[in-house]
PDB file of C-alpha atoms in Angstrom:
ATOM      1  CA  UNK A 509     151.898 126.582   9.846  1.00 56.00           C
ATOM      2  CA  UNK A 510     150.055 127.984  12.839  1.00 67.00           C
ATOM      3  CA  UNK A 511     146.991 128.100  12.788  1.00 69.00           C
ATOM      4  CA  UNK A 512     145.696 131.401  14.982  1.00 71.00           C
ATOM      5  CA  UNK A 513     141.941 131.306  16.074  1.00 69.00           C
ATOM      6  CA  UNK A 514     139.967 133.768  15.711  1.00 78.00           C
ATOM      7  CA  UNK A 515     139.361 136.206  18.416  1.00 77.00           C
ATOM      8  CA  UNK A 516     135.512 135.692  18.040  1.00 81.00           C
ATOM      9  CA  UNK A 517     136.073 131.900  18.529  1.00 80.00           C
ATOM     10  CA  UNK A 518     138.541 132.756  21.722  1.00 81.00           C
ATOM     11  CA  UNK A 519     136.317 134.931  23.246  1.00 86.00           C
ATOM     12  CA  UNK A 520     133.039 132.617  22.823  1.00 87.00           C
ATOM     13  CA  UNK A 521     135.012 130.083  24.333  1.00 86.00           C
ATOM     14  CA  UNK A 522     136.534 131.564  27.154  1.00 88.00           C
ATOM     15  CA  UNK A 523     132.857 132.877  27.962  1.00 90.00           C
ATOM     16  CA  UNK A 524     131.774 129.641  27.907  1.00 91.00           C
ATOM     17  CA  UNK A 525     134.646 128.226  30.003  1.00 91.00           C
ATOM     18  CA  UNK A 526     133.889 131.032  32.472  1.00 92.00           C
ATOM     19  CA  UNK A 527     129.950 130.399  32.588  1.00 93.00           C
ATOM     20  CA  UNK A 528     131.215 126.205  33.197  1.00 93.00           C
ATOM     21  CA  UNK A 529     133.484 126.981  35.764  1.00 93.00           C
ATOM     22  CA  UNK A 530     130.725 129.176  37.319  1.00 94.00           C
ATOM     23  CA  UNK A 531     127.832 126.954  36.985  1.00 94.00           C
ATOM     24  CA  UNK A 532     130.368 124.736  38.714  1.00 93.00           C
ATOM     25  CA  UNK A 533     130.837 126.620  41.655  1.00 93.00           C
ATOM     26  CA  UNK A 534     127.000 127.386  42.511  1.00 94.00           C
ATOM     27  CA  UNK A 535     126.538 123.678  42.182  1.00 94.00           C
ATOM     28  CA  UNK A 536     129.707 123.274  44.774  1.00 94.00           C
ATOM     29  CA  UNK A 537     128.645 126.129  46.841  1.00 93.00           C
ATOM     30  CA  UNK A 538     124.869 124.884  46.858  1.00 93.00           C
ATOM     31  CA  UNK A 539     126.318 121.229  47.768  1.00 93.00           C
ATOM     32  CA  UNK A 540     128.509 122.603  50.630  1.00 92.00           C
ATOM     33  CA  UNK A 541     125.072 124.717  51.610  1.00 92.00           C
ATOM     34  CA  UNK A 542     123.376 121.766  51.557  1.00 92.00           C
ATOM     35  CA  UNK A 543     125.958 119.752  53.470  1.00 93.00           C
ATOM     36  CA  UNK A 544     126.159 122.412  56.212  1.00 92.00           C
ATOM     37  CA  UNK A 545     122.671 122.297  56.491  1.00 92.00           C
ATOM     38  CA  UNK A 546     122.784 118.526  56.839  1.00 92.00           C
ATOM     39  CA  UNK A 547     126.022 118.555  59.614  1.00 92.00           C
ATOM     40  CA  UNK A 548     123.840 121.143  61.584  1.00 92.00           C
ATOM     41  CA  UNK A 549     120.291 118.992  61.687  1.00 93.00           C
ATOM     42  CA  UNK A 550     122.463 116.027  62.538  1.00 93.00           C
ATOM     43  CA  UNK A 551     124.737 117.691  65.134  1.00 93.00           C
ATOM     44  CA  UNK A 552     120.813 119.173  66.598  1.00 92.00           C
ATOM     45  CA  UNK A 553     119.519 115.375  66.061  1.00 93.00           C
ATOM     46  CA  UNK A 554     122.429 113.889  68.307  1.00 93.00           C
ATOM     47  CA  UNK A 555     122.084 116.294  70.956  1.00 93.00           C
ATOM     48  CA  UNK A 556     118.615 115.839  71.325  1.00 94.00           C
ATOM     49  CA  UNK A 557     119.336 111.695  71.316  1.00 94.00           C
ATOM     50  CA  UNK A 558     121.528 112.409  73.819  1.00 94.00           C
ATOM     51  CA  UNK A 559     119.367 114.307  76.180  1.00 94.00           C
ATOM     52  CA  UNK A 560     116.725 112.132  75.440  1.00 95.00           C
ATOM     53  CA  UNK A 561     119.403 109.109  76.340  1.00 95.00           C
ATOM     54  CA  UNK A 562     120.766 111.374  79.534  1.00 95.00           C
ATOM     55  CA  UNK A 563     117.426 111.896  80.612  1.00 95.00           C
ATOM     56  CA  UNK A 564     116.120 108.063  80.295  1.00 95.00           C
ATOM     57  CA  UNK A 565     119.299 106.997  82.476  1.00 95.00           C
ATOM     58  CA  UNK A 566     118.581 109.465  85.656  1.00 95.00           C
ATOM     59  CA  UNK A 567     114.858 107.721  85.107  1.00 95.00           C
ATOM     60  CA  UNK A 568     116.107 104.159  84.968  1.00 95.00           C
ATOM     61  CA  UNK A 569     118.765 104.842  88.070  1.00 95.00           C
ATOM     62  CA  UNK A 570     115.640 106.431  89.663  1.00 96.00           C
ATOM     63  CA  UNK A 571     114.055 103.313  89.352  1.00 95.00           C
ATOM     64  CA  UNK A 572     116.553 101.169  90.510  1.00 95.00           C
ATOM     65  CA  UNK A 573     117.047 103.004  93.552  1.00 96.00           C
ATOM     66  CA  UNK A 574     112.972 102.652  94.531  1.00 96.00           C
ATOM     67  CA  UNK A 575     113.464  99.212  93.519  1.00 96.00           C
ATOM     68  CA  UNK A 576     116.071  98.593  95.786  1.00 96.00           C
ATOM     69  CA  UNK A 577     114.438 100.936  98.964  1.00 95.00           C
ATOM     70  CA  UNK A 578     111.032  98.624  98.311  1.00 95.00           C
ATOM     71  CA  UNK A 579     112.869  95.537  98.303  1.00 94.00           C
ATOM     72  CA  UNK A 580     114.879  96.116 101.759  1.00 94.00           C
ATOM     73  CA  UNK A 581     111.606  97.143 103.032  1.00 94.00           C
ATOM     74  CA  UNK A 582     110.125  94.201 102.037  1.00 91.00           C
ATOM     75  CA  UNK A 583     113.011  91.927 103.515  1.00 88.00           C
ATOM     76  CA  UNK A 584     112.891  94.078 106.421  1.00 90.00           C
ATOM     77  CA  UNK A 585     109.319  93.704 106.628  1.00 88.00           C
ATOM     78  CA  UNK A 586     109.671  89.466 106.065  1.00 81.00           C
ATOM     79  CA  UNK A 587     112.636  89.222 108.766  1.00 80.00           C
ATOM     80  CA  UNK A 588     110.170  91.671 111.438  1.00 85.00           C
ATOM     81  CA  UNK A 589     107.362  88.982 110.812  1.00 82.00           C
ATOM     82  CA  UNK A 590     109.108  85.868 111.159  1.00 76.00           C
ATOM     83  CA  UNK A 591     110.506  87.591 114.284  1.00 79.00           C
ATOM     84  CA  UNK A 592     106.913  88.520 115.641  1.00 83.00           C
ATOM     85  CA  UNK A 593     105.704  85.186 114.821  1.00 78.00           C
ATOM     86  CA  UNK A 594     108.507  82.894 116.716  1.00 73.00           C
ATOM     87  CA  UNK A 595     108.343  85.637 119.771  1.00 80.00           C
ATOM     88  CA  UNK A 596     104.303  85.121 119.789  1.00 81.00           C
ATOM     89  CA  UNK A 597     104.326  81.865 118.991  1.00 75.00           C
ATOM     90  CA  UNK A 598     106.626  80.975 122.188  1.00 75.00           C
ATOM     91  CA  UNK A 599     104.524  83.489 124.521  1.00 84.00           C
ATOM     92  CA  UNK A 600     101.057  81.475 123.253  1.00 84.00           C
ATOM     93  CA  UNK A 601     103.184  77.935 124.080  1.00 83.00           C
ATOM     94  CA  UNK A 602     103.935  78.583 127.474  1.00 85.00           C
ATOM     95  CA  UNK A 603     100.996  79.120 128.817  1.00 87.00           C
ATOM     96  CA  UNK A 604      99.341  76.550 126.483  1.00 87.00           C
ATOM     97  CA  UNK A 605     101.285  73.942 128.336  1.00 88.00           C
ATOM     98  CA  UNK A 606      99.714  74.830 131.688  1.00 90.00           C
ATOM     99  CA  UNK A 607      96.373  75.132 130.376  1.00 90.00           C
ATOM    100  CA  UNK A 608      97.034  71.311 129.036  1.00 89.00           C
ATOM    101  CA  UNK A 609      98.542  70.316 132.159  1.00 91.00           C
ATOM    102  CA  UNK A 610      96.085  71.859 134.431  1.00 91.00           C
ATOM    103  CA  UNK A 611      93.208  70.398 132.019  1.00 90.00           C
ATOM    104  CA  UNK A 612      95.106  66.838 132.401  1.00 90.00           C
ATOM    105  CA  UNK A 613      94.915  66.794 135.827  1.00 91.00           C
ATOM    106  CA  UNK A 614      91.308  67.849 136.548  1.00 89.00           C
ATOM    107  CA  UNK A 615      90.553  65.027 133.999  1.00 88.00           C
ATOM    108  CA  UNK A 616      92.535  62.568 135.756  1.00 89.00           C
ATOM    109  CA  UNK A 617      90.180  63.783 139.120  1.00 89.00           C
ATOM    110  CA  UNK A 618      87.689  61.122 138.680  1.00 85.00           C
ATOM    111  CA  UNK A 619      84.379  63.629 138.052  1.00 87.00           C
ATOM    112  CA  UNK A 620      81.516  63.242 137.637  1.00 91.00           C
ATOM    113  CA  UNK A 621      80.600  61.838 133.727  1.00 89.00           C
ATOM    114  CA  UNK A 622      79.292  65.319 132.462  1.00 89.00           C
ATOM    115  CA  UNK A 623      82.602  67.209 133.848  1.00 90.00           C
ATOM    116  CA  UNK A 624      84.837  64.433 132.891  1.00 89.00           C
ATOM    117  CA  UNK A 625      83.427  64.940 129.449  1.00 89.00           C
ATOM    118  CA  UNK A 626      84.033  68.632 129.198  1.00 90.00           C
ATOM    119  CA  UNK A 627      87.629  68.044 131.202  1.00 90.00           C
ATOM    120  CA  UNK A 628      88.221  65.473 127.565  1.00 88.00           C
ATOM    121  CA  UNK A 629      87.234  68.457 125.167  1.00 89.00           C
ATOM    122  CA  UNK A 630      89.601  71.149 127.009  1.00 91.00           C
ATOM    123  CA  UNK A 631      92.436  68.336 126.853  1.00 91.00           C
ATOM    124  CA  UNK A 632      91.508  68.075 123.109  1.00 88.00           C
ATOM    125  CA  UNK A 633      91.072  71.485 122.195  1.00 89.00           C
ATOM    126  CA  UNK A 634      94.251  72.461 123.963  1.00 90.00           C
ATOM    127  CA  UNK A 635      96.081  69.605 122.632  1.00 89.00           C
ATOM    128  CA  UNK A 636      95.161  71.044 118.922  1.00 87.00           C
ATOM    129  CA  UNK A 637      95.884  74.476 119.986  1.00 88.00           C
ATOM    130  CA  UNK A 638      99.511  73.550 120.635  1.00 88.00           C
ATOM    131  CA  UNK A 639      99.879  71.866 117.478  1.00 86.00           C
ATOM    132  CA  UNK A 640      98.726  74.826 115.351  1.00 86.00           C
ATOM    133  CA  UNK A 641     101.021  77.215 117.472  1.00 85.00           C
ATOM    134  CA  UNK A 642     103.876  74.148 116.909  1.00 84.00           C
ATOM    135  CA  UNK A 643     103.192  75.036 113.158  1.00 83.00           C
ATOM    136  CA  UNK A 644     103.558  78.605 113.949  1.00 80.00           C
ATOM    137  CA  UNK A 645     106.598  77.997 115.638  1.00 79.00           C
ATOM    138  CA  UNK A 646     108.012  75.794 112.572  1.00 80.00           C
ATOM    139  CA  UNK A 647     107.037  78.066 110.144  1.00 78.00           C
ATOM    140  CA  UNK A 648     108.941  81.150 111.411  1.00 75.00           C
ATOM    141  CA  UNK A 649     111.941  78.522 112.228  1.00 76.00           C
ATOM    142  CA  UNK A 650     111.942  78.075 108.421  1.00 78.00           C
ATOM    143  CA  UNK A 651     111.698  81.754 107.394  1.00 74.00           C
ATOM    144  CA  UNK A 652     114.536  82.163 109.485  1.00 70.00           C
ATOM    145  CA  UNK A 653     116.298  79.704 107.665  1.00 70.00           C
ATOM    146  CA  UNK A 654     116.794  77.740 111.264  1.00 68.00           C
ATOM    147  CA  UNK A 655     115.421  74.348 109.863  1.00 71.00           C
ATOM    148  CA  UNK A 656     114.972  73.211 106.068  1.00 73.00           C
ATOM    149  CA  UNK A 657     112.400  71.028 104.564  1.00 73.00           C
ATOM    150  CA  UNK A 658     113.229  67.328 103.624  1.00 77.00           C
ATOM    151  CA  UNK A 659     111.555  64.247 101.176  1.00 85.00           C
ATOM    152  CA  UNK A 660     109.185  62.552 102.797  1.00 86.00           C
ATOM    153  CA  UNK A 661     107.359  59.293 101.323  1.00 87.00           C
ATOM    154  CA  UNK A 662     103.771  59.575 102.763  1.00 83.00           C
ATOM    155  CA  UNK A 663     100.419  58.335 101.845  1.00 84.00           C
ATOM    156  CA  UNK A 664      98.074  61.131 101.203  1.00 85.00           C
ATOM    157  CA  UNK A 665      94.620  59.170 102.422  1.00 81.00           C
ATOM    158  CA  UNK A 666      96.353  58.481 105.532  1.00 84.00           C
ATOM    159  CA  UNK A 667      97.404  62.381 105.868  1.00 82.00           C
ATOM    160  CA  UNK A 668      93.563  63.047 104.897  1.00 82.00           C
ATOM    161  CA  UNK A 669      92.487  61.065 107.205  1.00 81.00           C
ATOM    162  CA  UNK A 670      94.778  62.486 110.312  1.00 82.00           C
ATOM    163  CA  UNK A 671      93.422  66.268 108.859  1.00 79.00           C
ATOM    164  CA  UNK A 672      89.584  65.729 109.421  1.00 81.00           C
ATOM    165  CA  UNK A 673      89.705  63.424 112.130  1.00 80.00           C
ATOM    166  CA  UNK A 674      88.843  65.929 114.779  1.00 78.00           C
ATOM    167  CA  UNK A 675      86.475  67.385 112.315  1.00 80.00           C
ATOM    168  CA  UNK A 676      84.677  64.063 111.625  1.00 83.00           C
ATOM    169  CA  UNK A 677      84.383  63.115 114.952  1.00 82.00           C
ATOM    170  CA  UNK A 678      82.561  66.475 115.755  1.00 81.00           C
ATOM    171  CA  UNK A 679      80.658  65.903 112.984  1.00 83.00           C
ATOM    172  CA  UNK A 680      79.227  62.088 114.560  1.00 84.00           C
ATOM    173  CA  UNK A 681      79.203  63.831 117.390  1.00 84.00           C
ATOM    174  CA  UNK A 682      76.535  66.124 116.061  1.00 86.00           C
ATOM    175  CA  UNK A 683      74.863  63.548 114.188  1.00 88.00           C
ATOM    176  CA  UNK A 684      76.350  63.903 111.112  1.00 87.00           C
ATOM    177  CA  UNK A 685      78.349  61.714 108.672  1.00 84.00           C
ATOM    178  CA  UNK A 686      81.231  62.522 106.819  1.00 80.00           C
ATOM    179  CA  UNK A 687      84.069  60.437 104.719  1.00 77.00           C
ATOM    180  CA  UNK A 688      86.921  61.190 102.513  1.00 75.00           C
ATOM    181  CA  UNK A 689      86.808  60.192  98.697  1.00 75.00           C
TER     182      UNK A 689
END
């Protein structure tokens, strides 16, 4: 009725049982090994990402803050210029106008042709001179933001034209011609 095995076959068996359940555990023990291993080079991989991450940021904040230091100079720089420009620009004017006026008057005189002539140029000349420091003037009045720009229809011939007309008129009076195309 029962059937007994023999102790050869027992033995065999629970030798082989034993060398599965050991070939078992290296392969578990050789996995976990291998895991370790792999936990370790990640947990060294992260670390160094993170340093590397750490170590970008403090270069990045580094160059915001230069970024930031250049631009403030730069603005400071802008708003020292536009303040040097209107202060010069009102110190040329003033005595521009007296030149002009003075240069009126000894026009007006009634010289002699030749001095009359060169009393015209200084009149011209100065007359220029104040519109170019005018420009000046503007210019560092719209850096300061104290007047804006507006639309303005205009005819670019006829603003040619007003440009060169003290140049062309030197010009014939040298001799030469000149025209706009």
């Amino acid at each position: 009725e029962m059937i007994s095995p023999l102790p050869d076959a027992i033995s065999h068996a629970m030798v082989d049982l034993f060398t599965s359940l050991t070939q078992q555990n290296r392969a578990v023990l050789l996995a976990n090994q291998a895991l370790d291993a792999s936990r370790v080079e990640i947990e060294r991989h992260n670390h160094n990402l993170e340093s590397m991450v750490q170590e970008r940021t403090l270069q990045l904040e580094r160059l915001a803050e230069d970024l930031r230091q250049a631009r403030d100079a730069a603005e400071a720089g802008s708003r020292a210029k536009s303040r040097f420009l209107g202060a010069m620009s009102h110190e040329l004017r003033t005595p521009m106008n007296a030149i002009m006026g003075f240069s009126r008057l000894l026009r007006d005189r009634g010289l002699p042709p030749a001095e009359q002539d060169l009393a015209r140029r200084i009149v011209e000349a100065s007359e220029h001179l104040l519109e170019v420091i005018n420009g000046v003037v503007d210019f560092a009045r719209l850096e300061n933001d104290q007047i804006s720009l507006h639309e303005t229809v205009f005819s670019p011939a006829l603003l040619l034209a007003e440009a060169g007309q003290r140049a062309f008129a030197a010009a014939r009076l040298k001799g030469l011609g000149s025209r706009i195309e």
